[in-house]
Short mmCIF file of C-alpha atoms (C1' of nucleotides) in Angstrom, two decimals:
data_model
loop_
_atom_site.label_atom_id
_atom_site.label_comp_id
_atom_site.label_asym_id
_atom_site.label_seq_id
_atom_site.Cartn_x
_atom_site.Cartn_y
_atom_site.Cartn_z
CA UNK H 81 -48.49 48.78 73.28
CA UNK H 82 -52.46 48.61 72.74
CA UNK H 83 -53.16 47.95 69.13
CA UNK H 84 -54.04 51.48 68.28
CA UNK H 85 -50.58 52.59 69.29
CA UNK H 86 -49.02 50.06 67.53
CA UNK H 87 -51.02 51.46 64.38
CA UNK H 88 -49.66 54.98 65.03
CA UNK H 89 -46.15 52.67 65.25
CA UNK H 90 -46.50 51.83 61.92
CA UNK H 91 -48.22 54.57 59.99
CA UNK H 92 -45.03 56.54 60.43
CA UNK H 93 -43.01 56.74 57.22
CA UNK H 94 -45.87 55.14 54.90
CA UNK H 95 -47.24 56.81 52.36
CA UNK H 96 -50.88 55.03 51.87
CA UNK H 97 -52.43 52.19 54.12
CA UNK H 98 -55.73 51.15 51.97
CA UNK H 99 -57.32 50.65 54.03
CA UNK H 100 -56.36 52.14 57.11
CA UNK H 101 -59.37 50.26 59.48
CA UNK H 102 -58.74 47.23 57.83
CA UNK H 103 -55.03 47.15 59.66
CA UNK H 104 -56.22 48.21 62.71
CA UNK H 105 -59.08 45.23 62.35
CA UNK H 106 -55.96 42.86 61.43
CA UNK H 107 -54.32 44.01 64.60
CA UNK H 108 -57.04 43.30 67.25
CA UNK H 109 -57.35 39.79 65.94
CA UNK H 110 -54.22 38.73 65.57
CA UNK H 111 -53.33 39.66 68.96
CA UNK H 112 -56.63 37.76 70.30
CA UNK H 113 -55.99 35.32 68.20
CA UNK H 114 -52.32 35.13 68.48
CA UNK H 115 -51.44 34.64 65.70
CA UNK H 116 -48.84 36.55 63.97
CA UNK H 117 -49.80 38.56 60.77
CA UNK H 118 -48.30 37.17 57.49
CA UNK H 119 -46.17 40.58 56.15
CA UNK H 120 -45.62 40.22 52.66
CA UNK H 121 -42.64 41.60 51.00
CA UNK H 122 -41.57 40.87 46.95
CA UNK H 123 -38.03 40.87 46.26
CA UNK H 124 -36.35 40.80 43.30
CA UNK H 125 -33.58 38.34 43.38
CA UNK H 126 -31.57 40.10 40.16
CA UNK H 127 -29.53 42.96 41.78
CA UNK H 128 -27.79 41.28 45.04
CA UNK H 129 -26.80 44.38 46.70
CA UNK H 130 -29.25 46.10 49.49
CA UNK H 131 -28.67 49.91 49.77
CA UNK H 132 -30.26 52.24 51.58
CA UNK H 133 -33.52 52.42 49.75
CA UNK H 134 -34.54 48.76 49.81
CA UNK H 135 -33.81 49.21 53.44
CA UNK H 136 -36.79 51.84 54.17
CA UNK H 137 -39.09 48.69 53.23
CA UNK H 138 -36.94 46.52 55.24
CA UNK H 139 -36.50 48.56 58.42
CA UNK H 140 -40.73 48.52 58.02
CA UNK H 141 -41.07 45.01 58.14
CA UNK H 142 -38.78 44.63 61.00
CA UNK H 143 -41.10 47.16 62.90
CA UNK H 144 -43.86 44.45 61.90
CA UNK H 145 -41.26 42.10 63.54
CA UNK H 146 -40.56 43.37 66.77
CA UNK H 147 -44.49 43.51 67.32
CA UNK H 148 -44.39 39.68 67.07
CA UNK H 149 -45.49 39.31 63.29
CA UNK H 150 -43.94 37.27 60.40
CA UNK H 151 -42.09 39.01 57.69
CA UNK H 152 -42.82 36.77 54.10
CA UNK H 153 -40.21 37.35 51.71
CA UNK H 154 -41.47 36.64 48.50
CA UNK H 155 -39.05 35.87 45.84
CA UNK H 156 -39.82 36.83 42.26
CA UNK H 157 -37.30 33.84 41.07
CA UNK H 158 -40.56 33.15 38.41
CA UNK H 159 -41.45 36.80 37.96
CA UNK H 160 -37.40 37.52 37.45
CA UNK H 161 -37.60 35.72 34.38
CA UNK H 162 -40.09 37.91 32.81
CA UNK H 163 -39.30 41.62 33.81
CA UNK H 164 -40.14 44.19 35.98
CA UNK H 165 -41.98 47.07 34.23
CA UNK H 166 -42.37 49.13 37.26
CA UNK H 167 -39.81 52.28 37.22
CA UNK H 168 -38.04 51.13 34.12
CA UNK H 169 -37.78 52.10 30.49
CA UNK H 170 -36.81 49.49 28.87
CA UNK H 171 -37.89 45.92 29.27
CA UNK H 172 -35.31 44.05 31.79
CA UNK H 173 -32.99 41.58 30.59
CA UNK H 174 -34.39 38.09 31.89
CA UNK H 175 -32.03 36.02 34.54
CA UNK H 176 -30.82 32.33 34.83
CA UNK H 177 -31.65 30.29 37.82
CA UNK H 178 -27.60 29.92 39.01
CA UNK H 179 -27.48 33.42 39.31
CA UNK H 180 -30.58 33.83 41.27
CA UNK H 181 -29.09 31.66 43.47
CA UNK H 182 -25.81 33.01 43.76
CA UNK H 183 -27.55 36.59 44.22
CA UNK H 184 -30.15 34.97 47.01
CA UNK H 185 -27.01 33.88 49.16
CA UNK H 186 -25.30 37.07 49.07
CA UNK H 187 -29.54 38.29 49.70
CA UNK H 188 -29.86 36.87 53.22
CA UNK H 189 -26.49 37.84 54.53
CA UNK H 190 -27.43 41.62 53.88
CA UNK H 191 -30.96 41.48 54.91
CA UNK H 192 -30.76 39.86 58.47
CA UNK H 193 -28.57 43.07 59.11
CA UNK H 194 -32.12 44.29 59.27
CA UNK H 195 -34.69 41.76 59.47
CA UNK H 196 -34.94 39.04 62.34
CA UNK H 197 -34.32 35.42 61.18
CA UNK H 198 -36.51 33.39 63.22
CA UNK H 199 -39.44 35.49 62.38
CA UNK H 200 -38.27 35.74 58.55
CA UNK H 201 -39.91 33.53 55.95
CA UNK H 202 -38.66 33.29 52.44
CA UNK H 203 -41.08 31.80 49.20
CA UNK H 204 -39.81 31.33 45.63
CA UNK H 205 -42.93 32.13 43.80
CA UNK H 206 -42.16 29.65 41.06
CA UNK H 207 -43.43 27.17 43.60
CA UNK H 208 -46.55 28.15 42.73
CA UNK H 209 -46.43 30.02 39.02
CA UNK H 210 -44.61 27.77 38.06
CA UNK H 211 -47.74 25.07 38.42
CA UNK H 212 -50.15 27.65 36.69
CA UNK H 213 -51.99 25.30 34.03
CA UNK H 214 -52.84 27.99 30.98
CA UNK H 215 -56.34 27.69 31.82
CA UNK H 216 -55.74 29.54 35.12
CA UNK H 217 -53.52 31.72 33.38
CA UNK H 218 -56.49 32.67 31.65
CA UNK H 219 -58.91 33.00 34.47
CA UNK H 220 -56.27 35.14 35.81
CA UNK H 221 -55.96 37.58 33.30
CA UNK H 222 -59.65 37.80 32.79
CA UNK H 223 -59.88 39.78 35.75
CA UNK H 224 -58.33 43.00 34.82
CA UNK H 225 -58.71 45.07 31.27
CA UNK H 226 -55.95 46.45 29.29
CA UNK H 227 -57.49 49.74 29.53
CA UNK H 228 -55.94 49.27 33.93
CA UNK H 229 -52.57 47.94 33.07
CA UNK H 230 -52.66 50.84 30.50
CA UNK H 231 -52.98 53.38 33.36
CA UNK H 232 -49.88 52.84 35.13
CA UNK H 233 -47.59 55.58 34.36
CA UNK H 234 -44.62 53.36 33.62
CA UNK H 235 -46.77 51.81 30.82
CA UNK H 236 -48.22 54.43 29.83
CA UNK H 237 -45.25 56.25 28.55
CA UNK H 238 -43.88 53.38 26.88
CA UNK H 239 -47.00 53.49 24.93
CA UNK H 240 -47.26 56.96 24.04
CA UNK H 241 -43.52 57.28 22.64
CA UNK H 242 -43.80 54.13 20.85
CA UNK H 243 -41.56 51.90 23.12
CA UNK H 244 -42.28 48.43 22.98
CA UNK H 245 -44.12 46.89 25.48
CA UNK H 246 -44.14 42.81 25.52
CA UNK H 247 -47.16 41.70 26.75
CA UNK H 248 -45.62 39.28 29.18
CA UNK H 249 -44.63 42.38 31.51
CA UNK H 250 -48.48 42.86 31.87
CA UNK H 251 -48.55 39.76 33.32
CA UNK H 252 -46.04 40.95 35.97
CA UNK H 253 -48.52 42.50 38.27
CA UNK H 254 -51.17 39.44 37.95
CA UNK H 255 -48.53 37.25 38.91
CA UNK H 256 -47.44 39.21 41.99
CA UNK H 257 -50.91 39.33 42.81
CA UNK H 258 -50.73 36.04 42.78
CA UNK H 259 -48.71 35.42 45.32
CA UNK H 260 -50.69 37.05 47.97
CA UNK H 261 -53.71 34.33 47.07
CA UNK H 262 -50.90 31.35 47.07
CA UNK H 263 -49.40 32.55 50.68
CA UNK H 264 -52.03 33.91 52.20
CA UNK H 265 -50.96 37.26 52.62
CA UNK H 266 -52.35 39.90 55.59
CA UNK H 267 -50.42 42.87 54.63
CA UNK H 268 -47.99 43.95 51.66
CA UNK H 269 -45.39 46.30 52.10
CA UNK H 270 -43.94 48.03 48.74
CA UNK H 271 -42.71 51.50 47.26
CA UNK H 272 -44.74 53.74 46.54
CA UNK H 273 -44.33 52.69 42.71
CA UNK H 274 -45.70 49.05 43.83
CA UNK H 275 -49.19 50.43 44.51
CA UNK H 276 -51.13 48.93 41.40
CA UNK H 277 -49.63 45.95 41.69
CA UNK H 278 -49.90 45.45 45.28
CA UNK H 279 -53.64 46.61 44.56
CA UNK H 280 -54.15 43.62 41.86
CA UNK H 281 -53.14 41.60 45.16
CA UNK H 282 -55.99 42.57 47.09
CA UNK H 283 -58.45 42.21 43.88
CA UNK H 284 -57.38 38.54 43.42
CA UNK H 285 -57.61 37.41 47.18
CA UNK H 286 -61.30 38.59 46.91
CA UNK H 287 -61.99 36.01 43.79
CA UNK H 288 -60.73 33.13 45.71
CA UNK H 289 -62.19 34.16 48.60
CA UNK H 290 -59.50 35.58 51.29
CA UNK H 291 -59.64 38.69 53.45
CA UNK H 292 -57.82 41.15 51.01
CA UNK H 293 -54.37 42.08 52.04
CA UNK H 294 -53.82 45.71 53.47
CA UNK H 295 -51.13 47.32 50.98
CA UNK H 296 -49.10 49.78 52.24
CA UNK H 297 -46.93 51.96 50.56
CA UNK H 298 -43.52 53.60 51.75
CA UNK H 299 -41.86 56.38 50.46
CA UNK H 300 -39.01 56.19 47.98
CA UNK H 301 -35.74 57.68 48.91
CA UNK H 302 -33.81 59.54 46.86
CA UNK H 303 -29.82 58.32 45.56
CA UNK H 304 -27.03 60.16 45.73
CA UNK H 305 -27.26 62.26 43.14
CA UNK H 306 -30.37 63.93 44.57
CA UNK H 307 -32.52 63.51 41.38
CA UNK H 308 -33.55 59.74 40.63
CA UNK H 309 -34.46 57.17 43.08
CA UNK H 310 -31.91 54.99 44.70
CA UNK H 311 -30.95 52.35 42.26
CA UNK H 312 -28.42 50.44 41.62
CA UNK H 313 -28.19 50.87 38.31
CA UNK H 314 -28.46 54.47 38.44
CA UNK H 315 -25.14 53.97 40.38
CA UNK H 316 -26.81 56.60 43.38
CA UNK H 317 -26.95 54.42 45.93
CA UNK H 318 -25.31 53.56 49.35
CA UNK H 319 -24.79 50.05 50.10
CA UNK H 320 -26.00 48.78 53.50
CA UNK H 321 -22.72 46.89 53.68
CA UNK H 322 -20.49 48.99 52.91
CA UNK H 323 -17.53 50.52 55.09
CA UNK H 324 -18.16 52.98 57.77
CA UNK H 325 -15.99 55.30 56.05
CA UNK H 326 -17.08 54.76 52.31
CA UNK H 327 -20.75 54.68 53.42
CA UNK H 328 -19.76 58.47 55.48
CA UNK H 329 -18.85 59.42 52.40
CA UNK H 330 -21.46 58.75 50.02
CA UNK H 331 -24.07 60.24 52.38
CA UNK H 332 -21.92 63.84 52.36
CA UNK H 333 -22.06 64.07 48.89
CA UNK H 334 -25.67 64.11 49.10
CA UNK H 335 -27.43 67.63 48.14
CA UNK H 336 -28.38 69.47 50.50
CA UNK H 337 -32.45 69.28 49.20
CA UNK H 338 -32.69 65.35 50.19
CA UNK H 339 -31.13 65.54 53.98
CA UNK H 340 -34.14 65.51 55.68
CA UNK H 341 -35.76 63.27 53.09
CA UNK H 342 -32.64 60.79 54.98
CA UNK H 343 -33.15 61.29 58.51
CA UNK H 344 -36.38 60.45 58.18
CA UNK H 345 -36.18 57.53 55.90
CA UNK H 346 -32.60 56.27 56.87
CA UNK H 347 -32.37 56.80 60.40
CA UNK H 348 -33.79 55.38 63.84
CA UNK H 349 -33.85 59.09 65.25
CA UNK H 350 -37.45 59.67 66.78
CA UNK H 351 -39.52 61.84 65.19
CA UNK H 352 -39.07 64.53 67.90
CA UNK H 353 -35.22 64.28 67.24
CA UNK H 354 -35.94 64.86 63.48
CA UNK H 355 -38.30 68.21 63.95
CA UNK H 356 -35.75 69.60 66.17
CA UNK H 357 -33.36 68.92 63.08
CA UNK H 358 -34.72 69.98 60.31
CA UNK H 359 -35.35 73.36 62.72
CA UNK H 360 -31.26 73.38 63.54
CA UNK H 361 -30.96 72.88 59.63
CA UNK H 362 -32.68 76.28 58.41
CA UNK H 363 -30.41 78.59 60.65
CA UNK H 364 -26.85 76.31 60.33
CA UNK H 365 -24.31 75.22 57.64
CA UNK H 366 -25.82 72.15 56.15
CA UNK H 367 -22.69 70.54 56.27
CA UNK H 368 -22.69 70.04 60.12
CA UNK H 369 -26.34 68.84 60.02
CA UNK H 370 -25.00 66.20 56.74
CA UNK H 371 -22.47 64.90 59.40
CA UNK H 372 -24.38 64.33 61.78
CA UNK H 373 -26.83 62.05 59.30
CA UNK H 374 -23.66 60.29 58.47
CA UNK H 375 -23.07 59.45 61.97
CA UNK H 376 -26.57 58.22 62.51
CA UNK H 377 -26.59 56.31 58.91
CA UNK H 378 -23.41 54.70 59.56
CA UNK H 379 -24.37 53.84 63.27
CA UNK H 380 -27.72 52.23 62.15
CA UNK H 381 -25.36 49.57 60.03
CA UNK H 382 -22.06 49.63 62.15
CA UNK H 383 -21.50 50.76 65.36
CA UNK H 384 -21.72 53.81 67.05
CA UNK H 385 -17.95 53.70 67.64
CA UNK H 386 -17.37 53.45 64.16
CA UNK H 387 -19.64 55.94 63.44
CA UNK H 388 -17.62 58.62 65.22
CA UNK H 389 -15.00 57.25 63.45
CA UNK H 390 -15.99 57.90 60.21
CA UNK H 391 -16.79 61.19 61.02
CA UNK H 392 -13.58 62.05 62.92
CA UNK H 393 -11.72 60.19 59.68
CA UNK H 394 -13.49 62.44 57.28
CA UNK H 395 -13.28 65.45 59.12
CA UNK H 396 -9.31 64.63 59.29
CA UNK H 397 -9.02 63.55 55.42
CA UNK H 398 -11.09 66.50 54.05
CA UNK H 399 -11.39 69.62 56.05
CA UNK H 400 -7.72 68.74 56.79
CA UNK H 401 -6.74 66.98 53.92
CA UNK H 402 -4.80 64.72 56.22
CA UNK H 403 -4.15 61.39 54.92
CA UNK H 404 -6.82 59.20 56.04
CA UNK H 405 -4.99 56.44 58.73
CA UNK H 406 -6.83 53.52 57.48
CA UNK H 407 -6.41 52.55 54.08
CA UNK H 408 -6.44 49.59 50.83
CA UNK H 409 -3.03 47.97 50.68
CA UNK H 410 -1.31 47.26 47.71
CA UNK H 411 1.49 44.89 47.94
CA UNK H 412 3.97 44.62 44.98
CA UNK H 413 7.01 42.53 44.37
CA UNK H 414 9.25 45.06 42.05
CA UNK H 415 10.92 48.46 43.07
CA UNK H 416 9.86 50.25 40.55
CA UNK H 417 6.49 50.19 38.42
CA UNK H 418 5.10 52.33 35.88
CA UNK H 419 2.15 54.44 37.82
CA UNK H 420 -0.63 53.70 34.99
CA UNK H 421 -0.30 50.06 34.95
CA UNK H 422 -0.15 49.63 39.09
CA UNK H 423 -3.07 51.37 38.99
CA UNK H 424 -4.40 49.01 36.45
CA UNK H 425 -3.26 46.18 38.48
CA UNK H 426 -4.53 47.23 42.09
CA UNK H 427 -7.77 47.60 40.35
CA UNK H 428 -7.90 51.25 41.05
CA UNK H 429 -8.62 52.52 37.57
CA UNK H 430 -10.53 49.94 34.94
CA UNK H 431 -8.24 50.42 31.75
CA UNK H 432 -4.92 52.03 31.58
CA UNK H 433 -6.16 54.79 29.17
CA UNK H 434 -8.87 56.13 32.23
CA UNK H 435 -4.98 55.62 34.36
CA UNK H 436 -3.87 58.31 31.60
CA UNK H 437 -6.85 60.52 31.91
CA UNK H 438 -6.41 60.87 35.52
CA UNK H 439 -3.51 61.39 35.33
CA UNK H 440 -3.12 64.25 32.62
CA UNK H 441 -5.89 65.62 34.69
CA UNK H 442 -3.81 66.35 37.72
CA UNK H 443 -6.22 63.82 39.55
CA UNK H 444 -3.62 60.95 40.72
CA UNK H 445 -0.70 62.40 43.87
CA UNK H 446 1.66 60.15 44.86
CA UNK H 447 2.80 61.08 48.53
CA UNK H 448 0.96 64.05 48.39
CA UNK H 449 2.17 65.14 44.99
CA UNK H 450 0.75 65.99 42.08
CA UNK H 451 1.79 63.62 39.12
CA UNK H 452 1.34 64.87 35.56
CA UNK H 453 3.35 62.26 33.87
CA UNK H 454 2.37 59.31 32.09
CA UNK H 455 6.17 57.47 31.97
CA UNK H 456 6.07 58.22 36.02
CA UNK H 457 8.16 55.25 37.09
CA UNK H 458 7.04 54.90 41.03
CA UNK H 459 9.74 53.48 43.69
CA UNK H 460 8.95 51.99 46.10
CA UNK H 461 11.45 51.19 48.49
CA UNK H 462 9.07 52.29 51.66
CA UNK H 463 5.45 52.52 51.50
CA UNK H 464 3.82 55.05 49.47
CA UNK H 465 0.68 56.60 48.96
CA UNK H 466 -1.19 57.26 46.42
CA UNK H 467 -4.55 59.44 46.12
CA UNK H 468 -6.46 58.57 42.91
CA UNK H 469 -9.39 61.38 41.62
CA UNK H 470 -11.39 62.67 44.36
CA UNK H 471 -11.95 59.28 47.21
CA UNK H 472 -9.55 56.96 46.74
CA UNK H 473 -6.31 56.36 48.71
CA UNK H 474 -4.18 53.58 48.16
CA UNK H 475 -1.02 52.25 50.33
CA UNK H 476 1.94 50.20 48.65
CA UNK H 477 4.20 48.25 49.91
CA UNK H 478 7.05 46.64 48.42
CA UNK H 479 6.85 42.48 49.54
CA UNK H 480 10.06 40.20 48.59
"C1'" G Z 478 -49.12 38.90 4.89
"C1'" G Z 479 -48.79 44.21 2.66
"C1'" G Z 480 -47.16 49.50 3.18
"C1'" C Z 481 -44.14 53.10 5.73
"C1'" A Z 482 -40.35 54.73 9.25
"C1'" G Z 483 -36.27 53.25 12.02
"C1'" G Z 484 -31.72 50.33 14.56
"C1'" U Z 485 -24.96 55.04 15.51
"C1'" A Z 486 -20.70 55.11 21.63
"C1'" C Z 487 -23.77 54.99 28.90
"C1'" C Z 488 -28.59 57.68 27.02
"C1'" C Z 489 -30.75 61.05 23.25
"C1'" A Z 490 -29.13 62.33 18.55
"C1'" A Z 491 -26.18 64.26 13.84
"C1'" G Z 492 -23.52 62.08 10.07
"C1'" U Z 493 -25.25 59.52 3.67
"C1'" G Z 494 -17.98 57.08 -0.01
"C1'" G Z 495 -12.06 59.35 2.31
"C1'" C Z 496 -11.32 65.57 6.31
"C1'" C Z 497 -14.98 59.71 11.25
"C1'" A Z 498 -12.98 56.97 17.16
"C1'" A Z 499 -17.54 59.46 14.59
"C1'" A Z 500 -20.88 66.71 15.49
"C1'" G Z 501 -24.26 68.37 19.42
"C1'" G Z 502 -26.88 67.59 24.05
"C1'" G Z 503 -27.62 64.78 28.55
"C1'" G Z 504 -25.16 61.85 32.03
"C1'" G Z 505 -20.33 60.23 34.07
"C1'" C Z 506 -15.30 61.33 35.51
"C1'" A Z 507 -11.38 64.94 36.68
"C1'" G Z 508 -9.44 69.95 37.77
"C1'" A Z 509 -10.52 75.11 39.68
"C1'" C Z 510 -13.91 77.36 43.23
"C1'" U Z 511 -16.36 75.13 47.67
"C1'" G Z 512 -18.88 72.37 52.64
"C1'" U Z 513 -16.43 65.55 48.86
"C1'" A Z 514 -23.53 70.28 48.67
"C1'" A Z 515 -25.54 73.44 44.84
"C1'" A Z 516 -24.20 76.82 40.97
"C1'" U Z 517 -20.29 78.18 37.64
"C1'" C Z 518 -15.87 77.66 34.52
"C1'" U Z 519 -12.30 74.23 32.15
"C1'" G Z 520 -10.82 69.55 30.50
"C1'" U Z 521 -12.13 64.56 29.50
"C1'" U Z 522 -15.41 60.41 28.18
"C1'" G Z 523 -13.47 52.74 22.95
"C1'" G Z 524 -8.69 50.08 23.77
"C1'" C Z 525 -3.35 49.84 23.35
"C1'" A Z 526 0.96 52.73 22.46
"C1'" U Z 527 6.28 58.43 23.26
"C1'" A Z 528 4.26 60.97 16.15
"C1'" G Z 529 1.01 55.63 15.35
"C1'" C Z 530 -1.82 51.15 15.65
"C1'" C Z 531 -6.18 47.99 16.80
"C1'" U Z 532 -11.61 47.25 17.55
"C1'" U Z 533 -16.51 49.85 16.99
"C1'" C Z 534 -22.00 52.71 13.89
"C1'" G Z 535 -28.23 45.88 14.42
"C1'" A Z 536 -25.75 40.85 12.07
"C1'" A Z 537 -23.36 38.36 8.11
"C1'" G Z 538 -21.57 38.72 3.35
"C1'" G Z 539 -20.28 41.79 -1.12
"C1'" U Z 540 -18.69 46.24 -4.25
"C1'" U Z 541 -14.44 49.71 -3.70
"C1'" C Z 542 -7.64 51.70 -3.24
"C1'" G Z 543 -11.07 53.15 0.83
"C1'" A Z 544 -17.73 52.07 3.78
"C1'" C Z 545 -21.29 54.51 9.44
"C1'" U Z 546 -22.25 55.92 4.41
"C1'" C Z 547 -23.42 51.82 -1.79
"C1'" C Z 548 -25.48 46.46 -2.86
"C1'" U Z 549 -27.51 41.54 -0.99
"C1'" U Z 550 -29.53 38.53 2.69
"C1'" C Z 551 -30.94 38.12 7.60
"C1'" C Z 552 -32.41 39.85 12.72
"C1'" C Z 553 -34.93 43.54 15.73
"C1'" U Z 554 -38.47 47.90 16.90
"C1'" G Z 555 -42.58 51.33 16.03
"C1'" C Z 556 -46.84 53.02 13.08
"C1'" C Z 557 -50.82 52.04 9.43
"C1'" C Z 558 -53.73 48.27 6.62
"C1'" A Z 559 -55.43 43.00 6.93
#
RNA sequence: GGGCAGGUACCCAAGUGGCCAAAGGGGGCAGACUGUAAAUCUGUUGGCAUAGCCUUCGAAGGUUCGACUCCUUCCCUGCCCA
């Protein structure tokens, strides 16, 4: 690839690339040069799970990888401790350093399913805020007016309906900015919610004298529920780790509005493939069209064969309603229990009363039947199943 | 520092001595209908228990037979003045 294809390579799925002539300039001289670009990507090292909108960032950067650059993972261990104002209401509850690095561990396992190791790079930013004498704290922050942190929407609104805003969170975007000076940054990837601060990046290279970073944004992809961004703790999201069949699942319960807002975020189809698609979509059933982005979702993390295993399984368990063949084993040790507190104990249900509310509600079958009983005493002499509210299935078996 | 308005369950919000585990809405969950979509309808949404009990309305104390509601102190938020 010449470097002007490998800009078209890029500028797929981004949003904004300020500026674009400035990447294309990066380009030529790193490859006469040779040296790799420095790609700059924040993470936040408070929610440890990876889903499948952290990944459209991600799968980016590797793209950046395969063309022989380095992806630079900055982590916001110093930034965690003050709060993220970007796409949040409230001011974020502030983090201790074990868990950061509990959540960093579980961090690297999930993101090398996506990112290559040798050419990954990871930075705790507190090497370097954390050695910010007050006086550059203050030559920092006389860079930008409160009138441009005041613009950003997220800010904004907090503002206007009287929300308090601590003024430490307007330091979050200087500090990020930051970053880019300490390490040097060529390019900064980020959501499309990122763009002011990866902006106040490019701003503070140019007072200490570096060639300002190129930001790019990416698009944000929508959770589960088809309205709010994927977020953890809007609960809408798909986990990049989890199972073929669970992660099947999740993506057919998406409405039908966001599928092709998934195949082209969340999939490697080419962008032929995807035309042809969302063509095949207007004059089908949706549903076919959903199954086939759960094959190609699932087949991205897993395998292919699993893929078409997931599909087949869900195919079997729902248009069916067959029992699905693979399922969570429960062993006990007595004969008989009372249903609400096994399902207490194998973790199925998190109190006994939401075991009782299921239950009443005709949501809980027990080898394919319907149990409206609270006393329901269940034997189990062989294996039995159970099917609790709409997903999950459940095997037990007695053990001695 | 002064003045004013507030802090209620996941979120918004009503409640101003017992009828309050706390209206209503949103969201969640479940059932029906479906394509595990959307829309709609119904139920449910602190915990434990077979009529009942326990914990909860910013925190701690107090008054009372009885407090989310009254009193005291404290903490927190917003607005205005300085």
């Amino acid at each position: 690839m010449n470097t002007s294809q490998q800009l078209e390579f890029i500028k797929r799925n981004t949003v904004e690339i300020i500026p674009e002539n400035e990447l294309l300039d990066k380009l030529n001289f790193s490859e006469k040069s040779k040296k790799p670009l420095r790609v700059k990507l924040g993470i936040d090292p408070t929610a440890p799970d990876m889903h499948l909108g952290n990944a459209v960032v991600l799968r980016k950067l590797r793209e950046f990888q395969e063309l022989g650059h380095i992806a630079l993972l900055i982590v916001g261990d110093f930034t965690a401790k003050i709060g993220d104002p970007s796409g949040r209401s409230k001011t974020r509850p502030q983090i201790t350093n074990e868990e950061i690095e509990k959540n960093m561990a579980t961090y690297k396992e999930q993101i090398f399913k996506i990112l290559i190791p040798e050419k990954t790079e990871f930075r705790y930013n507190s090497e370097w805020l954390g050695k910010l004498t007050s006086e550059e704290i203050i030559k920092l922050a006389s860079k930008f007016t409160l009138a441009q942190l005041l613009e950003r929407e997220e800010i904004s609104n907090r503002y206007k309906n009287n929300e308090p805003i601590s003024l430490h969170e307007l330091f979050y975007a200087i500090f990020q900015g930051y970053d880019s000076v300490a390490t040097m940054t060529d390019i900064e990837l980020g959501a499309t919610e990122q763009k002011f601060n990866l902006l106040v990046g490019r701003e503070l290279q140019r007072e200490y004298f570096q060639a300002p970073q190129v930001t790019m944004t990416m698009p944000i992809l929508v959770g589960t529920d088809g309205v709010k961004k994927m977020s953890k703790s809007y609960g809408n999201y798909i986990g990049i780790t989890e199972t073929p069949v669970n992660m099947f699942g999740k993506v057919m319960s998406i409405p039908d509005s966001c599928i092709m807002n998934y195949f082209q975020l969340a999939t490697n189809l080419p962008e032929v493939e995807i035309k042809n698609i969302e063509q095949l979509l207007k004059s089908s059933n949706p549903r076919d069209i959903k199954s086939r982005l759960g094959y190609e979702i699932v087949k991205v993390y897993h395998s292919e064969a699993e893929a078409k295993e997931a599909e087949q399984g869900f195919v079997k368990m729902f248009s069916k309603k067959e029992v699905p063949e693979d399922m969570r084993v429960y062993e006990v040790k007595e004969e008989k229990i009372w249903l609400p507190q096994l399902l207490l104990d194998s973790g199925a249900v998190p109190t006994k009363s939401e075991a009782r509310r299921l239950i009443e509600q005709k949501a809980v079958e027990v080898d394919g039947q319907v149990v409206t009983d609270i006393k329901f005493e269940l034997e189990v002499k062989s294996p039995v199943v159970l099917k609790v509210g709409k997903r999950q299935f459940l095997k037990v078996i007695l053990v001695k």
